[in-house]
Structure formats: C-alpha cells, structure tokens
Amino acid sequence: MTQRSLLLAVLSTLLALAALLIPLPAVRPRPQQRQIHLNARMFAFEPGSVKVNQGDTVTLVLHSQDVTHGIYLDGYDVNIKAEPGKPAQATFVADRQGKFRFRCSVTCGAMHPFMIGELVVGPNLPFWRAVVALLIVVAGSILTLRSAAPQATPHVSASDQATR
Amino acid sequence: MSQPPIKQPGSNWRFELTRLPFLYRLLRWRPLQFTLTLITLSFFVLALLTSFLGTPVGNRNFSIIFVWIVWWALVIILLVPALGRSWCAICPIPAPGEWLQRRSFIHPRRRKLWTLGKRWPRRLKNIWLQNFSFLAMALFSAIILTRPVATGLVLLAFILLAVGLSLVYERRIFCRYVCPVGGFIGLYSMAAPIELRVKDIEVCRAHSTKECYVGSEHGFGCPWLVFPGNLQRNTYCGLCTECLKTCTMDNVAVNLRLPGLDFFVAKQRRLDEAYKAFIMLACALAYSAVLLGPWGVLKDAANFASLDGWLIYAAVFLAFNLLILPGLFYLTTLLSRKLGARGEISARAYFIDLSYSLIPLGLAAWIAFSLGFVLVSISYALPVIADPFGWGWNLFGLRDMPWTPIAPGLIPYMQVPVLLGGLTFSIYTLWRILGEHGRERLTRAALPPAFFLTLATFGFLWLYLG
Ligand code: SF4
Ligand SMILES: [Cu+2]
C-alpha cells in the first residue's frame, strides 16, 4: 500500500462513518394524529407497509381475521394482541426515524415467525444515510485500489495439478 | 512458508497456529473429532426425535429452533467467517457412515475401508449436484423452516443418504459432492482467515508413501479425497486434521492468514463454483424479500397456499437464481472485457473469474439476513430446551420464558456495516482478479462489475432499511 492509498482508505472510512452518524437538524413535517387499521391473517398484515412521519402520534388498531394475532413493534414498546372480532389498539409517538418491523407476537401457525410488516417513520434518514455511505464506500474502494502500488500479477505455481 | 508465490504485498504472511504446542497436541489428539461429533450427534438425534414426535408448532419444537436458528447462526455468523469449513469436521451427518466404513470410532484398525469402493462418476466430480440439491431445498424452504416434520424428513434423508453413499463409494462422497450445506460452506470458507496447508511442498514431492492420502497407523487417509500437498484453497478440505496426524514428515500445518486468498488461485476457478456464488447471492436476496419482507403474496406462494402460486414462485425463483442474476452479471463482464480491452481471454473464462468477486458480498448478505431473524428468534431456544417436544415438560423451569427479541431496533445498524464491509471485500477481490490480466485500464474494466455489486448491496439495504 502506498501512503496515498492508505490516506484514501482512512478518509473514505471516516466519510462513510460520518454519513452514517453525524447528527442532522431534523426537518419534520407538522406532527399529525394518525389512526392505522391493520388486518392480520395467517401469515401477513394488510397493509404490510405503513408510512408515518416522525413526531406523529400513531394509533395502531389490530383486527384479527382468522385466529389470534399480535403485534410486536421493533424498537418501540408496543405489544398488543387481538382475537378475531375483538380489535386491540395501541398509541405511541413515532419519535425515531427509520424502518421498524412489526411482528406477530402470538404463535399462530407454521409461518408465524415470518409474519412481518413494516412501519416506516419518515423522513427515512437511516436508509438514505446508508445509501450515501454505500456510494462513499464504492468510490473510496476504487480510488484506494487505483492508487495502491502496482502489483505483480499473481501466479500460482504449477503444483496445482488435479488431485486424482 | 512454501505457499505458492502469490505475489501480492502481504499475501505471504502466515502464522502457523499448529506451532502453538497446546493446539498442536489438541489437533493430533485422536478422540477430539469423535468427542465433538458425539456432542453434535446427540443434538442431531434429539432434533430428529422431536421433529417426528414433538409438537407440529415450529417455534415450540426443538428441531426447528435448534436447527434453523441456533445451528444456522453458529455456522453462518461464527464458524464459516472465522474458521471456514470447521463445521464439517464436527458434523454429525456423515459420522455414522464414516464410522461404519472404518469399523472404528477413533483409532484406525484396518487399512481397508468397509465399502464397495466404487468410483464416483467423473461427470459428478464437481458441485453441480450440490448447487441443485441446495436449490431444491431452497424451493421448499418456507415449509422446511417452519414444519418440524419437514425438517425431520430432510435430516433423515441426509443421514440415510450419507450412510448409503459411504457403503457404495470410498470416503466422504456425500460431503464432497452431494451435501447442499457443504456446497456453500466450501464456497464461503475461501474467505476464512485460517487454512490447512502443507508447510513445504518439496517435502511432499519427495515423499513417496504419502500417508496423508492413504492413511497410516496414526490416522485415516484424507476422507475428502484431497491430497494435502495440492491444497491451495479451503474449498474441499473438511478440516478433519487426519493429515496432521498421519503425516510422518510433520509437514502439515493450520495457519492464520489474510482472509480470502483462495479467490486468487486462478487455475482452480470453475463454472460450478461460480454458479454457487450466484445461487447463494440470489437466495439471500429472495429469502430477505420472502421471509423478512412485508409481502403476504410472496409468503403465501412460498408456503404452498395454492399449488399454482407455488409453481409460479418456483419458476421465478429458479429463473432468478440460474438465469437472471448470472445473466445480468454476464452482461457486466462483457462490458468490462470491452472497456478494459481484455479480449485475449475468452468471455466464458472472464465471466467465471470475475464471479468469484461475488463471494465476500454473498457471505456478508447471508450474515446480514441471518442477523435479521436470529436475534429476534433466539429467545425461543430457552423454552424448547425446557420442553423440546412441546409436551408440557418444564426442565430447568425455563418453559415459560416469554419470547423476547434481542435488540431488534439495532439490527439495521449491524446489517449496514456487515454489508458495506462485504462489498469492500468484494470490490477488492474484483480488482485483484482483474489485475491478473494486466494493469492497463483496470478502473474501466472494474466499473461494470463493481456497479453490479453496488446494485446488489443497494437491494439488500433497501430490503432491510428502505
Ligand atoms: S505424508 Fe506429509 S509429507 Fe508425505 S505427502 Fe503427505 S503431507 Fe506431504
Ligand atoms: Cu400471527
């Protein structure tokens, strides 16, 4: 490695980390009250994907259509259960950005562990940060490799004849 | 070091782990493999029993939780990235067949293996069979991963097949050419930072008796049909360390090394292995969408909600694995060959060579995918230890431990660095493989395949975070 390529490697790693971590001023739309109805059946939620904005007060209303299902929302302290015909609800403030999976929390059949939906709290900055980091990593790797010292062509000795 | 001279800065760095007296003695201790295998075999037997006799509810059945969450996490997150094929050394599936062949558990007694000793057909001396056995399982994965009986049938089929093949063919034919798991462990073990190699190839050349291959009173000939003197890659070495025990010249070592050197052994690259890389990457994408995604249609189709739905799913799945992803990559290699003015090498060979750059990203993708459900579901392990069959036992009072996802909010923050690290490793691999054909126009040649790798990574980021 040349000094230049080392520098480039360190620089792009730092830049990628910065893209992922540097705090940004939040640009939030005005918070709203939202009521979201989720229909649960074996083994999916309808709608499977829900979008809200950061700061919104969200009420999830869970309707089970066949057997008892539940909702456990990653990263938020939400865990409710609903029997068929008896909707359950939970209210919380969507204070963190990103994509959060919600999972059925009542064993409801074979595919239960994969009964998953997603709540996207926008603006989805974590995702866009990851994309920027991705681009930095790609550009950084290529620039680093370019500036690395010219290398001899790797050669494999003639000893690698087939085993048998 | 006698390693073939791969002339890259740092490439020849090796640390001989077997110089550590403790490790050396441990690896030469004959009962080691047997003892570890006995442990995994007891888990295997319990998994087999619970799968057939226990509750049909997957997440309350020992077999599902211990095979698809505990074992899976152990293999793909820990063992393969850190220790390559080490799982193969302690795998219970080939053990009964191997013991039967040897008519011994630990010490070599008779030279001749108890088997018909037929020759494995030449045409099958590749990993195509493993590619297809993996795809066949992948098509039914929603069933196998969630129904204990299906898991039981798969485990039973594996062990019966392994025993059967050991009776007909010499040594571990099942592992080497049939096992769907062995196929990808072998592929990804190339990335590992450890290796088993001979210390000095000249010693092997001069040594006519080659106990490592034929066996001796200290151990058996290589069960994997590999001559250690030729080893340049981890791909087909099961790390059983028999050769470490049999070699009378003390010429075998386990080394620490830089990860991924095996990708640069140009002469051993093959289309079947390249395809394995595509299949693994495609399956990681497909599983991430089907199993962890929010789309009920996909889940229904994979789960046989209707036969028609499944047939369409199967067709799309196979096309994606075998045609679409390799096809798109092939286009980028054509473009790369053109931009990089690398016309002297055939398009096919060029495609095969560059495909190896997918391996690090593929491994990273599997780790990221596994993080997505292992941390969420690992807490099922405690209740099923208490009640493996789901019959209401309560050993150790653990049965009523509630399902508690571990740090689910942090999963994306682990997936992103894993994926970006894998991508960096892939681009580096691509660059070095391209460098084998000369350094002119290297950047231009790298751009199209690097674009493909970036797009694939973007796909995972989108599925996990988008
Ligand atoms: S027994 Fe040892 S020295 Fe002889 S061929 Fe085998 S590995 Fe080489
Ligand atoms: Cu459910």
PDB file of N, CA, C and O and ligand atoms in Angstrom, chain B residues 198 200-201 203-205 207-213 227-229 243 246-252, ligand 1:
ATOM      1  N   VAL B 198       0.154 -27.729   3.549  1.00  0.00           N
ATOM      2  CA  VAL B 198       1.451 -28.334   3.871  1.00  0.00           C
ATOM      3  C   VAL B 198       2.470 -27.211   4.037  1.00  0.00           C
ATOM      4  O   VAL B 198       2.317 -26.126   3.480  1.00  0.00           O
ATOM      5  N   ASP B 200       5.851 -27.407   3.366  1.00  0.00           N
ATOM      6  CA  ASP B 200       6.815 -27.325   2.277  1.00  0.00           C
ATOM      7  C   ASP B 200       6.454 -28.347   1.209  1.00  0.00           C
ATOM      8  O   ASP B 200       6.564 -29.554   1.416  1.00  0.00           O
ATOM      9  N   ILE B 201       6.023 -27.836   0.079  1.00  0.00           N
ATOM     10  CA  ILE B 201       5.552 -28.722  -0.985  1.00  0.00           C
ATOM     11  C   ILE B 201       6.660 -29.658  -1.478  1.00  0.00           C
ATOM     12  O   ILE B 201       6.398 -30.785  -1.883  1.00  0.00           O
ATOM     13  N   VAL B 203       8.839 -31.175   0.287  1.00  0.00           N
ATOM     14  CA  VAL B 203       8.876 -32.346   1.165  1.00  0.00           C
ATOM     15  C   VAL B 203       7.859 -33.381   0.677  1.00  0.00           C
ATOM     16  O   VAL B 203       8.152 -34.581   0.582  1.00  0.00           O
ATOM     17  N   CYS B 204       6.664 -32.919   0.325  1.00  0.00           N
ATOM     18  CA  CYS B 204       5.628 -33.826  -0.179  1.00  0.00           C
ATOM     19  C   CYS B 204       6.070 -34.484  -1.486  1.00  0.00           C
ATOM     20  O   CYS B 204       5.862 -35.674  -1.703  1.00  0.00           O
ATOM     21  N   ARG B 205       6.665 -33.695  -2.374  1.00  0.00           N
ATOM     22  CA  ARG B 205       7.067 -34.234  -3.679  1.00  0.00           C
ATOM     23  C   ARG B 205       8.064 -35.361  -3.501  1.00  0.00           C
ATOM     24  O   ARG B 205       8.019 -36.350  -4.213  1.00  0.00           O
ATOM     25  N   HIS B 207       8.348 -37.270  -0.992  1.00  0.00           N
ATOM     26  CA  HIS B 207       7.884 -38.282  -0.054  1.00  0.00           C
ATOM     27  C   HIS B 207       6.953 -39.248  -0.763  1.00  0.00           C
ATOM     28  O   HIS B 207       5.825 -38.902  -1.111  1.00  0.00           O
ATOM     29  N   SER B 208       7.415 -40.488  -0.980  1.00  0.00           N
ATOM     30  CA  SER B 208       6.650 -41.357  -1.868  1.00  0.00           C
ATOM     31  C   SER B 208       5.484 -42.049  -1.173  1.00  0.00           C
ATOM     32  O   SER B 208       4.514 -42.409  -1.826  1.00  0.00           O
ATOM     33  N   THR B 209       5.530 -42.236   0.143  1.00  0.00           N
ATOM     34  CA  THR B 209       4.466 -43.057   0.756  1.00  0.00           C
ATOM     35  C   THR B 209       3.173 -42.287   0.987  1.00  0.00           C
ATOM     36  O   THR B 209       2.097 -42.878   1.050  1.00  0.00           O
ATOM     37  N   LYS B 210       3.246 -40.982   1.124  1.00  0.00           N
ATOM     38  CA  LYS B 210       2.049 -40.140   1.221  1.00  0.00           C
ATOM     39  C   LYS B 210       0.965 -40.707   2.138  1.00  0.00           C
ATOM     40  O   LYS B 210      -0.175 -40.937   1.729  1.00  0.00           O
ATOM     41  N   GLU B 211       1.331 -40.884   3.386  1.00  0.00           N
ATOM     42  CA  GLU B 211       0.367 -41.404   4.365  1.00  0.00           C
ATOM     43  C   GLU B 211      -0.866 -40.510   4.482  1.00  0.00           C
ATOM     44  O   GLU B 211      -1.950 -40.966   4.818  1.00  0.00           O
ATOM     45  N   CYS B 212      -0.677 -39.206   4.225  1.00  0.00           N
ATOM     46  CA  CYS B 212      -1.808 -38.283   4.315  1.00  0.00           C
ATOM     47  C   CYS B 212      -2.944 -38.711   3.410  1.00  0.00           C
ATOM     48  O   CYS B 212      -4.100 -38.506   3.721  1.00  0.00           O
ATOM     49  N   TYR B 213      -2.601 -39.319   2.283  1.00  0.00           N
ATOM     50  CA  TYR B 213      -3.669 -39.724   1.375  1.00  0.00           C
ATOM     51  C   TYR B 213      -4.104 -41.170   1.594  1.00  0.00           C
ATOM     52  O   TYR B 213      -5.274 -41.499   1.468  1.00  0.00           O
ATOM     53  N   PHE B 227      -5.463 -34.504  -1.725  1.00  0.00           N
ATOM     54  CA  PHE B 227      -4.053 -34.694  -1.390  1.00  0.00           C
ATOM     55  C   PHE B 227      -3.540 -33.380  -0.813  1.00  0.00           C
ATOM     56  O   PHE B 227      -3.486 -32.366  -1.528  1.00  0.00           O
ATOM     57  N   PRO B 228      -3.205 -33.375   0.469  1.00  0.00           N
ATOM     58  CA  PRO B 228      -2.860 -32.103   1.121  1.00  0.00           C
ATOM     59  C   PRO B 228      -1.773 -31.320   0.392  1.00  0.00           C
ATOM     60  O   PRO B 228      -1.801 -30.087   0.378  1.00  0.00           O
ATOM     61  N   GLY B 229      -0.854 -32.017  -0.225  1.00  0.00           N
ATOM     62  CA  GLY B 229       0.211 -31.332  -0.924  1.00  0.00           C
ATOM     63  C   GLY B 229      -0.301 -30.400  -2.014  1.00  0.00           C
ATOM     64  O   GLY B 229       0.371 -29.445  -2.393  1.00  0.00           O
ATOM     65  N   CYS B 243      -4.674 -35.562   8.245  1.00  0.00           N
ATOM     66  CA  CYS B 243      -3.330 -35.497   7.656  1.00  0.00           C
ATOM     67  C   CYS B 243      -2.316 -34.936   8.649  1.00  0.00           C
ATOM     68  O   CYS B 243      -1.142 -35.289   8.626  1.00  0.00           O
ATOM     69  N   THR B 246      -1.413 -38.075  10.375  1.00  0.00           N
ATOM     70  CA  THR B 246      -0.766 -39.171   9.652  1.00  0.00           C
ATOM     71  C   THR B 246       0.580 -38.782   9.060  1.00  0.00           C
ATOM     72  O   THR B 246       1.436 -39.635   8.878  1.00  0.00           O
ATOM     73  N   CYS B 247       0.759 -37.529   8.723  1.00  0.00           N
ATOM     74  CA  CYS B 247       1.977 -37.135   8.012  1.00  0.00           C
ATOM     75  C   CYS B 247       3.220 -37.446   8.838  1.00  0.00           C
ATOM     76  O   CYS B 247       3.419 -36.898   9.916  1.00  0.00           O
ATOM     77  N   THR B 248       4.043 -38.329   8.306  1.00  0.00           N
ATOM     78  CA  THR B 248       5.235 -38.746   9.063  1.00  0.00           C
ATOM     79  C   THR B 248       6.341 -37.709   8.971  1.00  0.00           C
ATOM     80  O   THR B 248       7.323 -37.782   9.701  1.00  0.00           O
ATOM     81  N   MET B 249       6.195 -36.758   8.060  1.00  0.00           N
ATOM     82  CA  MET B 249       7.229 -35.737   7.913  1.00  0.00           C
ATOM     83  C   MET B 249       6.873 -34.473   8.703  1.00  0.00           C
ATOM     84  O   MET B 249       7.553 -33.470   8.585  1.00  0.00           O
ATOM     85  N   ASP B 250       5.805 -34.547   9.448  1.00  0.00           N
ATOM     86  CA  ASP B 250       5.325 -33.383  10.199  1.00  0.00           C
ATOM     87  C   ASP B 250       5.275 -32.141   9.298  1.00  0.00           C
ATOM     88  O   ASP B 250       5.754 -31.070   9.647  1.00  0.00           O
ATOM     89  N   ASN B 251       4.653 -32.342   8.164  1.00  0.00           N
ATOM     90  CA  ASN B 251       4.678 -31.294   7.131  1.00  0.00           C
ATOM     91  C   ASN B 251       3.337 -30.576   6.979  1.00  0.00           C
ATOM     92  O   ASN B 251       3.156 -29.793   6.064  1.00  0.00           O
ATOM     93  N   VAL B 252       2.387 -30.863   7.862  1.00  0.00           N
ATOM     94  CA  VAL B 252       1.064 -30.251   7.716  1.00  0.00           C
ATOM     95  C   VAL B 252       0.847 -29.229   8.822  1.00  0.00           C
ATOM     96  O   VAL B 252       1.245 -29.452   9.960  1.00  0.00           O
TER      97      VAL B 252
HETATM   98  S1  SF4 C   1       2.514 -37.616   4.322  1.00  0.00           S
HETATM   99 FE1  SF4 C   1       3.071 -35.467   4.749  1.00  0.00          FE
HETATM  100  S2  SF4 C   1       4.963 -35.102   3.587  1.00  0.00           S
HETATM  101 FE2  SF4 C   1       4.078 -37.016   2.841  1.00  0.00          FE
HETATM  102  S3  SF4 C   1       2.936 -36.361   1.079  1.00  0.00           S
HETATM  103 FE3  SF4 C   1       1.505 -36.358   2.804  1.00  0.00          FE
HETATM  104  S4  SF4 C   1       1.568 -34.285   3.621  1.00  0.00           S
HETATM  105 FE4  SF4 C   1       3.311 -34.495   2.269  1.00  0.00          FE
END
